[in-house]
Short mmCIF file of C-alpha atoms in Angstrom, two decimals:
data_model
loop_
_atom_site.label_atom_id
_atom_site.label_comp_id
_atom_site.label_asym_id
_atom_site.label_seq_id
_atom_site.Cartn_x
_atom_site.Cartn_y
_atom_site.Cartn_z
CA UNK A 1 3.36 13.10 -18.24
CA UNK A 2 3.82 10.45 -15.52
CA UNK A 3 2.25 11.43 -11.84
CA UNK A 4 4.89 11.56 -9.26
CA UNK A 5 3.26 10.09 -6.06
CA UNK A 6 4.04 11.49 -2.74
CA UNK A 7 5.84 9.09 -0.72
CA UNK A 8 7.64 9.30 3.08
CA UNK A 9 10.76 9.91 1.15
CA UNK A 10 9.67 13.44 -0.05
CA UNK A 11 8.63 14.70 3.38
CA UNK A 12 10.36 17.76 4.59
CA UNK A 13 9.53 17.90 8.32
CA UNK A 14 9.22 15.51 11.35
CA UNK A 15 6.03 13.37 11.19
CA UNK A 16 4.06 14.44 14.11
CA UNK A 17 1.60 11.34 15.21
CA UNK A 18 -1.40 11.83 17.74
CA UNK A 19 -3.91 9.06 19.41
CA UNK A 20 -6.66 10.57 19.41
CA UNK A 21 -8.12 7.87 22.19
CA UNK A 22 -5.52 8.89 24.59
CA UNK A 23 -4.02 12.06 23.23
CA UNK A 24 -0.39 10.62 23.15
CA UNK A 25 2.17 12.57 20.51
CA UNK A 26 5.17 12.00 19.39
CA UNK A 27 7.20 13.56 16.81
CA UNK A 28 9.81 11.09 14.65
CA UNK A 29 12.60 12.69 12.46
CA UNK A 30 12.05 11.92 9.24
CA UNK A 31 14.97 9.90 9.16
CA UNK A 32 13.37 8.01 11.61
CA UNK A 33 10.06 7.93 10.04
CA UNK A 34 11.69 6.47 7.08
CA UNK A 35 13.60 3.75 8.69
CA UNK A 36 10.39 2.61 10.87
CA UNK A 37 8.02 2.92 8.16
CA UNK A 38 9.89 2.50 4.89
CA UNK A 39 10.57 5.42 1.84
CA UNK A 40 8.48 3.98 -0.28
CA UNK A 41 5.14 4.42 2.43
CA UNK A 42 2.56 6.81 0.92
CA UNK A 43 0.68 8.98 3.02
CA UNK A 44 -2.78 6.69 3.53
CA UNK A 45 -0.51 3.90 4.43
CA UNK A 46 1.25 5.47 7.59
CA UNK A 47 -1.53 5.39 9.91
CA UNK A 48 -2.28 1.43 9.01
CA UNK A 49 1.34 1.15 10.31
CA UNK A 50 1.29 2.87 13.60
CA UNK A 51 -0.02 1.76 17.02
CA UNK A 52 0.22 3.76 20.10
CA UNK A 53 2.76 3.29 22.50
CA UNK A 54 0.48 4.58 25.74
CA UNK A 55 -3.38 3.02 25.10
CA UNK A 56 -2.54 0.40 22.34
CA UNK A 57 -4.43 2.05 19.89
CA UNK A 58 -4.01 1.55 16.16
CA UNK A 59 -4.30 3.61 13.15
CA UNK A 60 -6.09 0.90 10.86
CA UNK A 61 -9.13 1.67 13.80
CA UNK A 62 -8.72 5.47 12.52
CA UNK A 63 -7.41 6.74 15.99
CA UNK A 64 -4.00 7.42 14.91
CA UNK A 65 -3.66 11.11 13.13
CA UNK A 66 -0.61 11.87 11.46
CA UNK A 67 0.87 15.20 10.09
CA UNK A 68 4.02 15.95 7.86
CA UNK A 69 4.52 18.56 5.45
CA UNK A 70 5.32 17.40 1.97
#
């Protein structure tokens, strides 16, 4: 039986991200999430993708934490 990956497609919620340098959040739609990031995006790719918007931080550092449920 073939494994079904999760991808940013099959999330259910908003994708909540969070520096955790400078503590910034935001929360995207997951329509938005999809068009920033692309559907096919699995979950350990996301944070590589993200940089915050307040401190410059980026997720590929691992100071980017991000939450959706699938």
């Amino acid at each position: 039986m073939a494994q079904i990956w999760p991808t940013l497609r099959r999330i259910k919620t908003a994708l909540t991200i969070r520096c955790l340098r400078c503590g910034n959040r935001a929360i995207w739609s997951r329509e938005k999430a999809i068009v920033n990031l692309g559907g096919h995006t699995m979950p350990h790719e996301i944070r590589g993708k993200l940089r915050c918007s307040r401190c410059g931080a980026r997720g590929c550092q691992d100071l980017i934490d991000v939450d959706a449920q699938m």
